[in-house]
Short mmCIF file of C-alpha atoms in Angstrom, two decimals:
data_model
loop_
_atom_site.label_atom_id
_atom_site.label_comp_id
_atom_site.label_asym_id
_atom_site.label_seq_id
_atom_site.Cartn_x
_atom_site.Cartn_y
_atom_site.Cartn_z
CA ILE A 988 0.00 0.00 0.00
CA GLY A 989 1.36 3.41 -0.90
CA ASP A 990 4.68 2.14 -2.31
CA SER A 991 5.29 0.24 0.94
CA LYS A 992 5.43 3.52 2.86
CA TYR A 993 2.25 2.96 4.84
CA PRO A 994 2.96 1.89 8.45
CA ILE A 995 2.10 -1.68 9.40
CA ILE A 996 0.92 -2.46 12.94
CA PRO A 997 3.66 -4.48 14.69
CA ASN A 998 2.88 -8.07 15.75
CA THR A 999 -0.13 -8.39 13.44
CA GLU A 1000 -0.69 -10.19 10.17
CA ASP A 1001 -0.21 -7.31 7.75
CA MET A 1002 -2.78 -5.05 9.39
CA ILE A 1003 -2.66 -1.31 8.79
CA ASN A 1004 -4.12 1.70 10.57
CA LEU A 1005 -6.68 3.61 8.54
CA PRO A 1006 -6.94 7.37 8.91
CA SER A 1007 -9.71 8.26 11.37
CA PRO A 1008 -11.87 10.07 8.74
CA MET A 1009 -12.16 6.70 6.93
CA VAL A 1010 -13.25 4.73 10.00
CA ILE A 1011 -16.74 4.25 11.37
CA PRO A 1012 -16.25 2.99 14.93
CA ARG A 1013 -19.57 1.13 15.14
CA GLY A 1014 -22.75 0.54 13.25
CA GLY A 1015 -24.08 -1.45 10.38
CA LEU A 1016 -24.32 -1.18 6.64
CA SER A 1017 -26.99 1.52 6.87
CA ASP A 1018 -24.60 3.65 8.94
CA LEU A 1019 -21.87 3.13 6.34
CA ILE A 1020 -24.21 4.28 3.57
CA ASP A 1021 -25.17 7.37 5.61
CA PHE A 1022 -21.49 8.09 6.27
CA VAL A 1023 -20.41 7.80 2.63
CA TYR A 1024 -23.56 9.36 1.12
CA PRO A 1025 -24.97 11.95 3.56
CA ASN A 1026 -28.22 13.46 2.21
CA LEU A 1027 -28.09 11.06 -0.74
CA THR A 1028 -31.50 11.73 -2.27
CA GLU A 1029 -31.01 15.52 -2.17
CA ASN A 1030 -27.54 15.31 -3.75
CA SER A 1031 -27.94 12.42 -6.20
CA SER A 1032 -28.10 14.73 -9.23
CA ASN A 1033 -24.95 16.61 -8.13
CA VAL A 1034 -22.09 15.16 -10.17
CA ASP A 1035 -19.38 16.58 -7.89
CA TYR A 1036 -21.04 14.98 -4.87
CA MET A 1037 -21.35 11.57 -6.52
CA VAL A 1038 -17.84 11.27 -8.06
CA GLY A 1039 -16.19 11.91 -4.71
CA ARG A 1040 -17.81 8.95 -2.93
CA VAL A 1041 -17.71 5.18 -3.28
CA ILE A 1042 -18.24 1.99 -1.32
CA LEU A 1043 -15.88 -0.73 -2.52
CA THR A 1044 -16.51 -4.41 -1.96
CA PRO A 1045 -14.78 -7.46 -3.44
CA LYS A 1046 -17.87 -9.60 -4.05
CA ASN A 1047 -20.76 -9.12 -6.49
CA ASP A 1048 -23.24 -10.41 -3.90
CA ASP A 1049 -22.21 -7.58 -1.57
CA VAL A 1050 -22.46 -5.05 -4.41
CA GLU A 1051 -25.99 -6.23 -5.19
CA HIS A 1052 -27.03 -6.05 -1.52
CA ILE A 1053 -25.57 -2.55 -1.00
CA SER A 1054 -27.04 -1.30 -4.28
CA THR A 1055 -30.48 -2.55 -3.27
CA LEU A 1056 -30.23 -0.83 0.11
CA ILE A 1057 -29.22 2.44 -1.55
CA MET A 1058 -31.89 2.17 -4.25
CA ASN A 1059 -34.54 1.62 -1.58
CA ARG A 1060 -33.76 5.12 -0.30
CA PHE A 1061 -35.06 6.64 -3.53
CA ALA A 1062 -38.79 7.20 -3.99
CA GLY A 1063 -40.67 5.34 -6.67
CA GLU A 1064 -40.99 1.89 -8.11
CA PHE A 1065 -38.20 -0.32 -9.38
CA HIS A 1066 -37.99 -0.75 -13.15
CA THR A 1067 -36.50 -4.11 -14.13
CA TYR A 1068 -34.53 -4.46 -17.34
CA PRO A 1069 -33.75 -8.09 -18.29
CA SER A 1070 -30.69 -9.04 -20.26
CA ALA A 1071 -31.02 -10.12 -23.87
CA ASP A 1072 -32.28 -13.67 -23.58
CA SER A 1073 -33.38 -14.84 -26.97
CA VAL A 1074 -31.67 -16.68 -29.79
CA ASP A 1075 -31.41 -15.17 -33.25
CA LEU A 1076 -33.04 -17.87 -35.39
CA THR A 1077 -32.69 -15.97 -38.67
CA ASP A 1078 -29.36 -17.64 -39.32
CA ASP A 1079 -29.95 -21.08 -40.86
CA SER A 1080 -27.31 -22.69 -38.64
CA ASN A 1081 -29.36 -21.85 -35.52
CA MET A 1082 -32.57 -23.52 -36.76
CA ASP A 1083 -31.39 -26.99 -35.74
CA GLN A 1084 -30.44 -25.99 -32.20
CA PRO A 1085 -33.39 -25.67 -29.84
CA GLN A 1086 -33.11 -23.42 -26.81
CA LEU A 1087 -32.02 -25.81 -24.05
CA TYR A 1088 -32.63 -23.54 -21.06
CA SER A 1089 -35.43 -21.12 -20.34
CA PRO A 1090 -34.63 -17.38 -20.17
CA GLU A 1091 -35.87 -17.35 -16.56
CA PHE A 1092 -33.33 -20.02 -15.62
CA LEU A 1093 -30.49 -18.26 -17.42
CA ARG A 1094 -31.33 -14.95 -15.70
CA SER A 1095 -31.29 -16.69 -12.30
CA LEU A 1096 -27.65 -17.76 -12.69
CA LYS A 1097 -25.05 -15.72 -10.83
CA ILE A 1098 -21.76 -16.35 -12.60
CA PRO A 1099 -18.62 -14.67 -11.24
CA GLY A 1100 -17.25 -12.12 -13.67
CA LEU A 1101 -20.56 -11.71 -15.52
CA PRO A 1102 -23.20 -9.07 -14.81
CA PRO A 1103 -26.55 -10.14 -13.35
CA GLY A 1104 -29.31 -11.21 -15.73
CA GLU A 1105 -31.44 -8.20 -14.87
CA LEU A 1106 -30.90 -4.59 -13.89
CA LYS A 1107 -33.18 -2.92 -11.35
CA LEU A 1108 -33.28 0.89 -11.42
CA LYS A 1109 -35.40 3.75 -10.14
CA VAL A 1110 -36.03 7.09 -11.81
CA GLY A 1111 -33.55 9.65 -10.46
CA ALA A 1112 -31.00 7.11 -9.19
CA PRO A 1113 -27.48 7.77 -10.50
CA ILE A 1114 -25.79 5.07 -12.59
CA ILE A 1115 -22.30 4.60 -13.97
CA LEU A 1116 -21.87 3.19 -17.45
CA LEU A 1117 -18.56 1.47 -18.14
#
């Protein structure tokens, strides 16, 4: 971390001290969201506010859970956008291959490294396109 210039706590297994502004001494995930995104719904359209904040997590399951918690803070209904889940049968070579698995089953799979089979958004919620 930091070109090996960050101090390591002696007698621990590679633990480091985080600066106090980055530490929440107690609380749950809701407290973390409030800490990182104070007044989220009022500031969600402010680009400068949004680009300066992030919650990082190594697992897609955690990302999905945190995203859902944050999205629930916005008013309105979820809009669900499924992934493309049909086969192009206009090509003659595809006519002999029936669809083996239903689109519902394929969307239910959670494969590491691949995005989920559906995207749930609310009007006014910020998104990042990569």
